[in-house]
Short mmCIF file of C-alpha atoms in Angstrom, two decimals:
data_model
loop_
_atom_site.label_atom_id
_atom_site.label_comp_id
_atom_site.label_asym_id
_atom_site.label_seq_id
_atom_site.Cartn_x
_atom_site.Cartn_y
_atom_site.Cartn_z
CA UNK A 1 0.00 0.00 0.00
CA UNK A 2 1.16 3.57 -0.69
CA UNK A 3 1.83 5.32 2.03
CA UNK A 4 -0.24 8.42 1.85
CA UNK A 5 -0.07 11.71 4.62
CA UNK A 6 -2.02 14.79 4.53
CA UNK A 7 -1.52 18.27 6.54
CA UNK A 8 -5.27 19.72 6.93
CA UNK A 9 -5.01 23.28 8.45
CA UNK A 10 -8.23 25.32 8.99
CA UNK A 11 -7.85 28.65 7.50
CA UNK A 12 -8.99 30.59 10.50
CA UNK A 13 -5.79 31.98 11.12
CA UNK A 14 -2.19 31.69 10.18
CA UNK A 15 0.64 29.21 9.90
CA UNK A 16 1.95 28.47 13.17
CA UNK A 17 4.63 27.21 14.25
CA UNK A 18 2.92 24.03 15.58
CA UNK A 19 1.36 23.83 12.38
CA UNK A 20 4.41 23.74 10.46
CA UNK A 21 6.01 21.31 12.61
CA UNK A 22 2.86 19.06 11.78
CA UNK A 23 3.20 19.47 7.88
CA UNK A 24 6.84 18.93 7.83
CA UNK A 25 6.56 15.10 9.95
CA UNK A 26 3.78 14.34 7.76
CA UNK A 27 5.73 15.11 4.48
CA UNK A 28 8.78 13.64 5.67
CA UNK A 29 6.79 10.89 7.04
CA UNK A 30 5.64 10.24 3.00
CA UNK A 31 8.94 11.25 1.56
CA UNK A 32 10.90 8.36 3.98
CA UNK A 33 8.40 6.19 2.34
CA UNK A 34 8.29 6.84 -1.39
CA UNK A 35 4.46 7.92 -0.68
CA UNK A 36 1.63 10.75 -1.43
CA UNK A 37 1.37 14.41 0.84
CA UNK A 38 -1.18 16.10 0.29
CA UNK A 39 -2.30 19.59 1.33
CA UNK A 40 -6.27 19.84 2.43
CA UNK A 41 -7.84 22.95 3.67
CA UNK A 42 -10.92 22.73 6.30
CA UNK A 43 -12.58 25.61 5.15
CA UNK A 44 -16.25 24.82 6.68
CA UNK A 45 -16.29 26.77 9.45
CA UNK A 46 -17.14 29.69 7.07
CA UNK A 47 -17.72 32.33 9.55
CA UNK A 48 -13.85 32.22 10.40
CA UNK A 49 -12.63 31.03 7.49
CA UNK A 50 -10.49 33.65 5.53
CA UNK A 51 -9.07 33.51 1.85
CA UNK A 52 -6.12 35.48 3.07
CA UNK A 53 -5.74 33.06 5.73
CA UNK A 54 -5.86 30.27 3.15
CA UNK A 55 -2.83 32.51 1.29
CA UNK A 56 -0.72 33.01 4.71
CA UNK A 57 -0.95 28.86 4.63
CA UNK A 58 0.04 28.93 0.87
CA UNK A 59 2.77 30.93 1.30
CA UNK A 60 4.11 29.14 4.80
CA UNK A 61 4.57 26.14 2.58
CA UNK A 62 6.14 27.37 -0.38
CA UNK A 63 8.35 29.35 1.89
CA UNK A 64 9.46 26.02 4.10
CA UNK A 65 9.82 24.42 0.67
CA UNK A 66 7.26 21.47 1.97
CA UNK A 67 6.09 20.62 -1.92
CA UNK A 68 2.32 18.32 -1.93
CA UNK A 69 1.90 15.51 -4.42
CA UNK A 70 -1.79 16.76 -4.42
CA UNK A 71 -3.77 19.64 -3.60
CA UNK A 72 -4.96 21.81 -2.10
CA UNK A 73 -8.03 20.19 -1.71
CA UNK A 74 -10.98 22.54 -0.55
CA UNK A 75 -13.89 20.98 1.52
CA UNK A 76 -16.30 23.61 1.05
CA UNK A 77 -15.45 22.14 -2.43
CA UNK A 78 -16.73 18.71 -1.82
CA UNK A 79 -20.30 19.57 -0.06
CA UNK A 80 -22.11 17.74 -1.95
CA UNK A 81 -19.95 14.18 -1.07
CA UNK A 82 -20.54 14.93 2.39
CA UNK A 83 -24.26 15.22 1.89
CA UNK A 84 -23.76 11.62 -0.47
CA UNK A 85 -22.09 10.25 2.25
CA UNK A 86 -24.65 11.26 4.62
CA UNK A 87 -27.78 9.36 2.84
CA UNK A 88 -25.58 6.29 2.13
CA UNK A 89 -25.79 6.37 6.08
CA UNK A 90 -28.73 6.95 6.81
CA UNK A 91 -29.91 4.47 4.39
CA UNK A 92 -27.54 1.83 6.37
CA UNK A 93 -28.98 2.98 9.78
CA UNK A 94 -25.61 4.18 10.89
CA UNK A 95 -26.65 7.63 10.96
CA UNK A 96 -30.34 9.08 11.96
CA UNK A 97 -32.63 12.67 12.28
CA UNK A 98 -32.41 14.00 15.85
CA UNK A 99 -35.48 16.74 16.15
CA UNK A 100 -33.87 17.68 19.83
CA UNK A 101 -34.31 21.62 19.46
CA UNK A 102 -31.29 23.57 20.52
CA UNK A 103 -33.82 24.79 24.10
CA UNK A 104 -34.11 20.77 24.88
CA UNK A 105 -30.77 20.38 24.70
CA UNK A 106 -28.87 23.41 26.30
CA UNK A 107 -31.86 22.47 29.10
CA UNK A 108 -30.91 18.50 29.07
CA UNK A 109 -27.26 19.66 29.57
CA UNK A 110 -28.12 21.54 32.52
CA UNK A 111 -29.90 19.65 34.22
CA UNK A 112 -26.38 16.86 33.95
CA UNK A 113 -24.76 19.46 35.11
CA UNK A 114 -26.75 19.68 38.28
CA UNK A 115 -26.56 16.67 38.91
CA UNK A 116 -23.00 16.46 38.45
CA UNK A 117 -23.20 13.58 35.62
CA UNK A 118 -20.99 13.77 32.14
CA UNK A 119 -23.13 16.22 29.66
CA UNK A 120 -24.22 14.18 26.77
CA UNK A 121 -26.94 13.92 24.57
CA UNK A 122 -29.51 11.45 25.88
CA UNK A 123 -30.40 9.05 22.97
CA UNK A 124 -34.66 10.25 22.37
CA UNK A 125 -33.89 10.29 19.14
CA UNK A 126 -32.04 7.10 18.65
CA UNK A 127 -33.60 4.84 16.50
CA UNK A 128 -33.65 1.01 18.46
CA UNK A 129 -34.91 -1.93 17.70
CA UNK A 130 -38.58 -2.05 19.50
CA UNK A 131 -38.28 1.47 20.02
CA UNK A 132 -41.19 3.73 19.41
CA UNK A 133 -39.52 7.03 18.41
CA UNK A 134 -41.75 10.28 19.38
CA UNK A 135 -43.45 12.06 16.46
CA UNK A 136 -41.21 14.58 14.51
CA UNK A 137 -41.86 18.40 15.35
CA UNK A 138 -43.05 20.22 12.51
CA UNK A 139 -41.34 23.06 13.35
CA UNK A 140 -37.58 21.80 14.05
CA UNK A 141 -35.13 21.06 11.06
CA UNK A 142 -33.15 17.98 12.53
CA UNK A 143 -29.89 17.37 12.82
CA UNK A 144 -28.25 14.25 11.76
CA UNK A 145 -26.26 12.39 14.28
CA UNK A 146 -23.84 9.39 13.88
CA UNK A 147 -25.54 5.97 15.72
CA UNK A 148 -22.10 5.98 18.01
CA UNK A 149 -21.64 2.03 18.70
CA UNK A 150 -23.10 2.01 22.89
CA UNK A 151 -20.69 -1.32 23.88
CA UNK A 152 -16.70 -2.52 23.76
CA UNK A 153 -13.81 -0.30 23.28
CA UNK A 154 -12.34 1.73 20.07
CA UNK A 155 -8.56 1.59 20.10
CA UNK A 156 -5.62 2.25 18.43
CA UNK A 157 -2.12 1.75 18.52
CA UNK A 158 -0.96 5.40 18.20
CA UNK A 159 2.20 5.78 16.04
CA UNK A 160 3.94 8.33 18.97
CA UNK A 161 1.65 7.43 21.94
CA UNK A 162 1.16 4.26 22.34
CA UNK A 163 -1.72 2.02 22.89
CA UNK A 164 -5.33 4.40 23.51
CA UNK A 165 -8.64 2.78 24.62
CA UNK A 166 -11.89 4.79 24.92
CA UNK A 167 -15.18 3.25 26.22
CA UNK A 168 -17.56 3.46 23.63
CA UNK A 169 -19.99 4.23 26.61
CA UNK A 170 -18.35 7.38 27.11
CA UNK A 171 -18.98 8.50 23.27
CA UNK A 172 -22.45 9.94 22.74
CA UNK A 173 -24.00 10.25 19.16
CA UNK A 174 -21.90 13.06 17.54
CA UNK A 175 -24.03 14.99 14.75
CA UNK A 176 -22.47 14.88 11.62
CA UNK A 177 -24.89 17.52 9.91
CA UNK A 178 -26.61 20.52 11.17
CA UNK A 179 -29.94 21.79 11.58
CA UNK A 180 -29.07 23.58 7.44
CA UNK A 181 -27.53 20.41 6.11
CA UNK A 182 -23.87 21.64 6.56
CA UNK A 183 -21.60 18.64 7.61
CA UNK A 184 -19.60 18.76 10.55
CA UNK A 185 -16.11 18.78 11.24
CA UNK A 186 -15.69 15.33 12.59
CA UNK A 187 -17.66 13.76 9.68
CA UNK A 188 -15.68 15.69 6.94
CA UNK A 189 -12.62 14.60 8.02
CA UNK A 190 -13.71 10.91 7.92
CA UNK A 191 -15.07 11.45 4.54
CA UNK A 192 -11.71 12.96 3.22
CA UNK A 193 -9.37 10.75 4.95
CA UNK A 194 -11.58 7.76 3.22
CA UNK A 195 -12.10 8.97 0.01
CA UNK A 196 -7.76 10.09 -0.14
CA UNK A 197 -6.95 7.13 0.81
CA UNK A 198 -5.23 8.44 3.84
CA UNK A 199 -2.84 5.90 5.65
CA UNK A 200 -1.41 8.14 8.24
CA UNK A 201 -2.75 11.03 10.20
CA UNK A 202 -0.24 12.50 11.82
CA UNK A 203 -1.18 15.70 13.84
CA UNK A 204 -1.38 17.36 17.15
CA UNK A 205 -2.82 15.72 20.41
CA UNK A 206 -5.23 18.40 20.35
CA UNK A 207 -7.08 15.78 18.32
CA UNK A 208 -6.74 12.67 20.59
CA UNK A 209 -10.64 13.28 21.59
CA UNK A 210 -11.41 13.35 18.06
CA UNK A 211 -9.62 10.19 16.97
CA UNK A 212 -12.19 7.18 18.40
CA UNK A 213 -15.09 9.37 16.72
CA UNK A 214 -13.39 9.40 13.59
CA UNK A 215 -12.32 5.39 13.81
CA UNK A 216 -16.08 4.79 14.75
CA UNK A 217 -17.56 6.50 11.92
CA UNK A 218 -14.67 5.02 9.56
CA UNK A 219 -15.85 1.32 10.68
CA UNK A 220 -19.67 2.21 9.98
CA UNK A 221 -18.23 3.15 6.53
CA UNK A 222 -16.55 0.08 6.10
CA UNK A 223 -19.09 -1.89 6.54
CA UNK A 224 -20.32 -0.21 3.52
CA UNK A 225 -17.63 -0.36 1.71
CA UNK A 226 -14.79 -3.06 2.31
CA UNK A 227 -12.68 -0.99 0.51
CA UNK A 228 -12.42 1.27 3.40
CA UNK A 229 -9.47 1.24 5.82
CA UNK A 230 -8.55 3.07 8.93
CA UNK A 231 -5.30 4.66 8.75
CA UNK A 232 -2.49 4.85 11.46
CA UNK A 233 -2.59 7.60 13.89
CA UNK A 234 0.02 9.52 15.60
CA UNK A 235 -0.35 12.44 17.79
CA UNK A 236 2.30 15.28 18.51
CA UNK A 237 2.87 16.74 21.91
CA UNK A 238 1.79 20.14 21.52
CA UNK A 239 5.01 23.09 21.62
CA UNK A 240 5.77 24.76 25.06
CA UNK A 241 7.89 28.03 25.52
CA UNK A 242 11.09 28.57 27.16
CA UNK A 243 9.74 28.84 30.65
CA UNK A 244 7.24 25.89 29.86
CA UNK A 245 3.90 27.48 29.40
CA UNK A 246 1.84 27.11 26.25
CA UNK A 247 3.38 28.72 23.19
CA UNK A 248 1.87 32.21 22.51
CA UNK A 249 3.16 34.98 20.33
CA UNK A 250 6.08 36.65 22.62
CA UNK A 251 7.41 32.60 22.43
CA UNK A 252 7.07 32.47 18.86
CA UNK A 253 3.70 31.34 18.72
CA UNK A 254 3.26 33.63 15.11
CA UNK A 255 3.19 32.90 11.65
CA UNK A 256 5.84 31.30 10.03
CA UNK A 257 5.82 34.19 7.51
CA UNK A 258 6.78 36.24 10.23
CA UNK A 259 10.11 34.14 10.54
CA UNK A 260 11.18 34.87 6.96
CA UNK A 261 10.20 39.07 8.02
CA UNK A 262 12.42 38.66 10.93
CA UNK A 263 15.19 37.57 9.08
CA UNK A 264 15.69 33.96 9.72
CA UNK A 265 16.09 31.19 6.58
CA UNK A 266 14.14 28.62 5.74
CA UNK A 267 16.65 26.22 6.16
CA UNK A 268 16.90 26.76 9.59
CA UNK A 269 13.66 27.03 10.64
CA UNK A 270 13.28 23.24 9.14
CA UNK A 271 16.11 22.61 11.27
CA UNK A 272 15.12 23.55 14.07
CA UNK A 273 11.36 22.06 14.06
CA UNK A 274 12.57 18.69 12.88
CA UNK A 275 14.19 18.99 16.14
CA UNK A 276 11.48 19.75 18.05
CA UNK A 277 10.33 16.52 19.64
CA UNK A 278 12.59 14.23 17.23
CA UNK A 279 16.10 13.46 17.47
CA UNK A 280 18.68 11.37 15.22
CA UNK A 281 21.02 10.33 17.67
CA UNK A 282 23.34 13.55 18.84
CA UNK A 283 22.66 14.94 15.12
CA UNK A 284 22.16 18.72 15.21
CA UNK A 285 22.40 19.86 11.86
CA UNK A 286 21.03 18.53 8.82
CA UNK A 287 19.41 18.94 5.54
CA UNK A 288 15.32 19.05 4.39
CA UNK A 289 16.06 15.81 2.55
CA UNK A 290 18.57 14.46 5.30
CA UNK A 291 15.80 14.88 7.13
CA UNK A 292 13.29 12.71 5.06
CA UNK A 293 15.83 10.01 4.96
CA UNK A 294 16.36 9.89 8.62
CA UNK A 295 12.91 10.30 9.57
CA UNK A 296 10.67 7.66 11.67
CA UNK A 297 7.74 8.13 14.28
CA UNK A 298 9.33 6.19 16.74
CA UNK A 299 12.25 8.71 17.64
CA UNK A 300 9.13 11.27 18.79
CA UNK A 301 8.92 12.14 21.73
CA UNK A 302 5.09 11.62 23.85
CA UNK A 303 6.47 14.37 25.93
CA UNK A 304 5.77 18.28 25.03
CA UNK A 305 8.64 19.90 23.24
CA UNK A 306 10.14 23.17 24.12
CA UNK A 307 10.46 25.79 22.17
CA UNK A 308 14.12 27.75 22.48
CA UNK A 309 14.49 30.94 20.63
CA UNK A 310 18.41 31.06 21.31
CA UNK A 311 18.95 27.33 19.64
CA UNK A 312 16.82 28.72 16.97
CA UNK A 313 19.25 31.88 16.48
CA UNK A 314 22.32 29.40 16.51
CA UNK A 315 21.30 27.36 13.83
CA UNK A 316 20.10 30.95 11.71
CA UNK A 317 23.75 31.62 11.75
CA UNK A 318 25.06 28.72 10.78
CA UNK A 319 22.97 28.58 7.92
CA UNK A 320 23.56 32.28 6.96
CA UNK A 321 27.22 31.51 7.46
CA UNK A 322 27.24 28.07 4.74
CA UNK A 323 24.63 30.05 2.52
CA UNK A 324 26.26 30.50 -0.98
CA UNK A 325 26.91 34.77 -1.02
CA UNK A 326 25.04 34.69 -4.00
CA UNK A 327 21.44 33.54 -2.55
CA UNK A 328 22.19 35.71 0.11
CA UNK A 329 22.62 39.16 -1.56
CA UNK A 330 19.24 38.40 -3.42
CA UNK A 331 17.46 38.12 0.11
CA UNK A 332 19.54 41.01 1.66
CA UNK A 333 18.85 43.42 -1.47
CA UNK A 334 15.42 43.72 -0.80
CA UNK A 335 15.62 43.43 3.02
CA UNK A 336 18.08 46.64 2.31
CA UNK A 337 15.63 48.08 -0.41
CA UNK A 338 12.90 48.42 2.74
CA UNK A 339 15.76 50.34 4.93
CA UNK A 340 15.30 52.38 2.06
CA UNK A 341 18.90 51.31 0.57
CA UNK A 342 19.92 50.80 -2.90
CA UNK A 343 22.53 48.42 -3.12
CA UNK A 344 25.38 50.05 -5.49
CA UNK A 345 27.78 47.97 -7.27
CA UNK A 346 30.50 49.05 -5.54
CA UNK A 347 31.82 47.61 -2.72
CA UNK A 348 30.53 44.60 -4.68
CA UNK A 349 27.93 42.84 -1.97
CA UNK A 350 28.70 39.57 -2.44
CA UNK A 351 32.41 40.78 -1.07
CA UNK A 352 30.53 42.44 2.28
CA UNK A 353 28.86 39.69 3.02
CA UNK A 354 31.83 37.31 2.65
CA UNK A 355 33.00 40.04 5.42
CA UNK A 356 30.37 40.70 7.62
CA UNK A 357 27.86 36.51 7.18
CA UNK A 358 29.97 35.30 10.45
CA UNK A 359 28.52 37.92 12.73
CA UNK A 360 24.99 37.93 12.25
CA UNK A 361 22.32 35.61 13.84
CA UNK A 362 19.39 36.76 11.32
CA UNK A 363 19.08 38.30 7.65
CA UNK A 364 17.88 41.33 9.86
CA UNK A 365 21.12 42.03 11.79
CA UNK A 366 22.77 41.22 8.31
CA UNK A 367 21.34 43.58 6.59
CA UNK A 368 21.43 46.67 9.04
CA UNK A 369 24.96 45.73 9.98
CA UNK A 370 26.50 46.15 6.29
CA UNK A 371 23.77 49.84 5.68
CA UNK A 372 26.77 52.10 5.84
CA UNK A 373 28.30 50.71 2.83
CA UNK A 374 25.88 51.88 0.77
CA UNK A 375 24.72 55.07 2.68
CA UNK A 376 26.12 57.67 4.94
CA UNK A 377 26.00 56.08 9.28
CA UNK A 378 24.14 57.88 11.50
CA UNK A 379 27.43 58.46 13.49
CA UNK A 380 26.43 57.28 17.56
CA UNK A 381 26.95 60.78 19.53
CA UNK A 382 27.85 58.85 22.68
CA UNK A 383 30.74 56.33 20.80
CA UNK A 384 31.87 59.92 19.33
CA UNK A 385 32.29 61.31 21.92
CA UNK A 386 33.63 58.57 23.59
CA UNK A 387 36.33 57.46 20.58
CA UNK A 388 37.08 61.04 18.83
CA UNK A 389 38.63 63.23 21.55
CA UNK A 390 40.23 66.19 20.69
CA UNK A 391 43.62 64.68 21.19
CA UNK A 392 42.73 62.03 18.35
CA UNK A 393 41.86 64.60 15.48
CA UNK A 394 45.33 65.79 14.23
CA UNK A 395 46.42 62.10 14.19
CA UNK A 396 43.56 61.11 11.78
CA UNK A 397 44.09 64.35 9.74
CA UNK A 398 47.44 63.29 8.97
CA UNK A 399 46.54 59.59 8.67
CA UNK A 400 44.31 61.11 5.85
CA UNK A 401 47.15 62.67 4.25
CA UNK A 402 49.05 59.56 4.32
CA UNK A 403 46.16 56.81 3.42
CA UNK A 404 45.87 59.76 -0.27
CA UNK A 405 48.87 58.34 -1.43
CA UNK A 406 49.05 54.74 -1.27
CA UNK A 407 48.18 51.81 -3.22
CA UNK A 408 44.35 50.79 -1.74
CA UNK A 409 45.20 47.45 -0.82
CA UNK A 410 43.71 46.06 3.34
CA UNK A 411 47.56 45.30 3.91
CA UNK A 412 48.85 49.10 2.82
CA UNK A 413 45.72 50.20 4.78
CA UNK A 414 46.89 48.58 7.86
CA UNK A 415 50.37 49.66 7.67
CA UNK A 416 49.41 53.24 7.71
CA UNK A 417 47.38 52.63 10.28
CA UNK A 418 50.45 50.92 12.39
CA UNK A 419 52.60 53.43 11.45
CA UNK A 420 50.08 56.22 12.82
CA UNK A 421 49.79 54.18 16.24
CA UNK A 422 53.75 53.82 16.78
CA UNK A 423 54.55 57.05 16.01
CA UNK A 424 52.36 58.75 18.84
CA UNK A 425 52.93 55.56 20.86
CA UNK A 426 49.82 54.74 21.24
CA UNK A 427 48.16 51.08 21.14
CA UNK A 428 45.95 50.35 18.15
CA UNK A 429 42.62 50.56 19.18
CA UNK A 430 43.10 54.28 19.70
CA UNK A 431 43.33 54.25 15.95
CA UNK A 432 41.02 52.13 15.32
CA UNK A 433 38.20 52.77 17.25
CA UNK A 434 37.94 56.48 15.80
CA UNK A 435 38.16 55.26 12.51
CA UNK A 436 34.91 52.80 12.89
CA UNK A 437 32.58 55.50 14.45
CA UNK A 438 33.79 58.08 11.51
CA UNK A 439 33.49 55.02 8.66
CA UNK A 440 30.37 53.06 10.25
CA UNK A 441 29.15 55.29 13.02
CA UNK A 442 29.75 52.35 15.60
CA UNK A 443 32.69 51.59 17.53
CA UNK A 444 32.21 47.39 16.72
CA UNK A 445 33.20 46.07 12.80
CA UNK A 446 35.23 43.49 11.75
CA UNK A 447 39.02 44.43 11.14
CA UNK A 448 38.86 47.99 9.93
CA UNK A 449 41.40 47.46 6.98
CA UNK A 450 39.35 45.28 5.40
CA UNK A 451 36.21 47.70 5.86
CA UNK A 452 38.45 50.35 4.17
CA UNK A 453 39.50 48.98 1.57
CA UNK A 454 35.84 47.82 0.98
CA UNK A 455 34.59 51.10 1.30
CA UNK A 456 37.18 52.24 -1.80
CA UNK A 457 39.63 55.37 -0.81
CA UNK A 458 37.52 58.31 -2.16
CA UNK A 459 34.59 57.75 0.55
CA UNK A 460 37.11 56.49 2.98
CA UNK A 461 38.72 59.90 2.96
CA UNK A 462 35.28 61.78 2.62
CA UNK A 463 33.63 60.12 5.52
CA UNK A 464 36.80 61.01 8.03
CA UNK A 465 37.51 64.38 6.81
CA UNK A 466 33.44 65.48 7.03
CA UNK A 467 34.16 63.40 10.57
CA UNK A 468 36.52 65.65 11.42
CA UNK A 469 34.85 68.67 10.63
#
């Protein structure tokens, strides 16, 4: 049998992190295996369903590069399955009307309540054998509800968790249509799953309580049609923060979009979420399709992962320091061209970043680190007036008349620069410090040579000497 995974987001928000983590062991899951993934949307709960919702989730997965075999499939798409589906079960006797209005049953509910017992619908509807059912209300459009099996156990041998039993007894008769003939989650999901071919739902444990409904209705089906099989299940611990609460937004809980705004790769946000409740022996860092080779269910962890923003900045500069210069100007052009910076084609970029790729833990810092190349620094008063003293100036003017004449090479750069610093016996960084804040408008670069001879001599010479003035 192929082995065939979906990722089925609800487009009532964004990509999450916790969502992307989800698509990426599903697609691995069917790229190990030579299988199907395939994107679905659950677009039926249309009052919170959003087409630029469905876009953020577009874009989330071109951006992490996680490629379907199929899709996007739409449900609102396939109403009129559902709705075959539906009759086919009612015709079996799986499924049945329930004229409960919504009064009887927030009043039935309660009254459990009171009396401290489990809320649940009572069954008055139910068709059984030698059961008289009441008259149907003329003035109540029924529901349809699923006939939920009332004995035994529904199990499964989860893929991550482990062996899960529910009571059948503790399942009442979900409805699978409303009062308007719009299906219900629970029952869409079946029918998709079914009619995909589906042979392993992984997603978050968020859905545990779902799963026996879902296997129920999937065996009434069956019985149907033989054809029918129950995939595999496996349920993710959901994604804590640092200090072990429930992921929100100041942990990261935002969309994955907003990863590629705040400067981090794609690359290393795969990373770091195939790490995130999965491990390959002391492995750290790996590849997209590294990943997919390596990957199994069995190395995930039941327990709740932890999200850690710092591990997530270490591997964002690793990958920004392997990244080929030439991907990386194409990203750091336009992250320059919102600063409002034109990138000029000299000093040539790809020769910056080759300079300045080491330092920076996103595409952000990159970026705003290497600005002064390509327009005048804001000059920062308090390193000025820290760095160029009045005892400093007349040593940098004549540096100036000495850098004029040379050859602009980093090595006759820092000669100059030597030969200022011994012959006022002083120790380099007085030199050098000055030099930054008037060339960057920071006292931190990497060695200033280099940044001069970058910078080319006639704005080297411009930038001190307005400095100076």
């Amino acid at each position: 049998m192929t082995v065939r995974t979906r990722f089925a987001p609800s487009p009532t928000g964004f990509l999450h992190i916790g969502g992307a983590r989800t698509a990426l062991f599903s697609w691995a899951f069917a790229k190990k295996h030579g299988g199907d993934f395939i994107l679905r949307i659950e677009d039926t709960d249309v009052a919170r369903s959003t087409p630029e919702a469905v876009q953020a989730i577009l874009d989330g997965m071109h951006w992490l590069g996680l490629d379907y075999d199929e899709g996007p499939f739409y449900q609102m798409q396939r109403m009129d399955r559902y709705k075959e589906v539906i009759q086919t079960m009612l015709d079996a006797g799986s499924a049945y009307y329930c004229y409960s209005s919504r009064e009887e049953l927030d009043a039935l509910r309660e009254q459990q309540m009171a009396n401290k017992q489990k809320p649940r619908y009572d069954g008055k509807w139910r068709p059984e054998a030698g059961k008289v059912l009441p008259t149907p209300p003329a003035d109540v459009a029924p529901t349809i509800r699923f006939k939920n099996p009332v004995d035994g156990t529904v199990a499964w041998d989860d893929m991550v968790k482990g062996r899960i039993e529910i009571a059948n007894a503790e399942l009442d008769d979900l409805i699978i249509a409303r009062a308007d003939g719009t299906p219900t989650y629970n029952f869409c999901v079946v029918v998709d799953d079914s009619d995909m071919g589906i042979t392993q739902v992984i997603r978050g444990d968020d859905h545990v309580n779902n799963t026996p409904r879902q296997i129920n209705m999937l065996n009434a089906l069956a019985e149907i049609d033989a054809k029918i099989v129950v995939p595999q299940y496996a349920h993710l611990s959901m994604i804590l923060g640092n200090d072990g609460q429930k992921l929100s937004k100041r942990h990261g809980a935002v969309s994955v979009m907003q990863y590629d705004d705040d400067g981090y790769l794609p690359e290393a946000v795969i990373n770091y979420l195939a790490r995130l409740g999965w491990s390959h022996g002391d492995e750290e860092v790996f590849s997209k399709q590294q990943f997919a080779e390596w990957f199994d269910l069995e190395h995930i962890t039941p327990s709740a992962a932890q999200f850690n923003t710092e591990k997530l900045n270490w591997l964002n500069a690793h990958y920004i320091k392997q990244a080929d210069n030439a991907y990386l100007a194409k990203d750091i052009t336009k992250r320059l061209a919102k600063l409002g910076i034109t990138v000029s084609e000299q000093p040539a970029l790809s020769a910056v970043l080759d300079l300045y790729k080491e330092r920076a833990n996103t595409l952000n810092e990159l970026a705003a680190s290497i600005a002064y190349f390509y327009q005048n620094p804001v000059i920062d008063q308090a390193a000025a007036e820290k760095h160029l003293t009045a005892e400093i100036k007349p040593i940098l003017a004549n540096l100036v008349n000495a850098l004029s004449g040379i050859d602009w090479q980093a090595e006759a750069i820092h000669h100059e620069i030597e030969a200022a610093v011994t012959s006022n016996a002083l120790k380099f960084p007085k030199v050098a410090m000055p030099l930054r804040v008037m060339l960057t408008g920071i006292a931190q670069s990497p060695s200033i040579d280099q940044v001069m001879a970058l910078l080319g001599k006639d704005e080297v010479l411009a930038r001190i000497e307005a400095a100076l003035k």
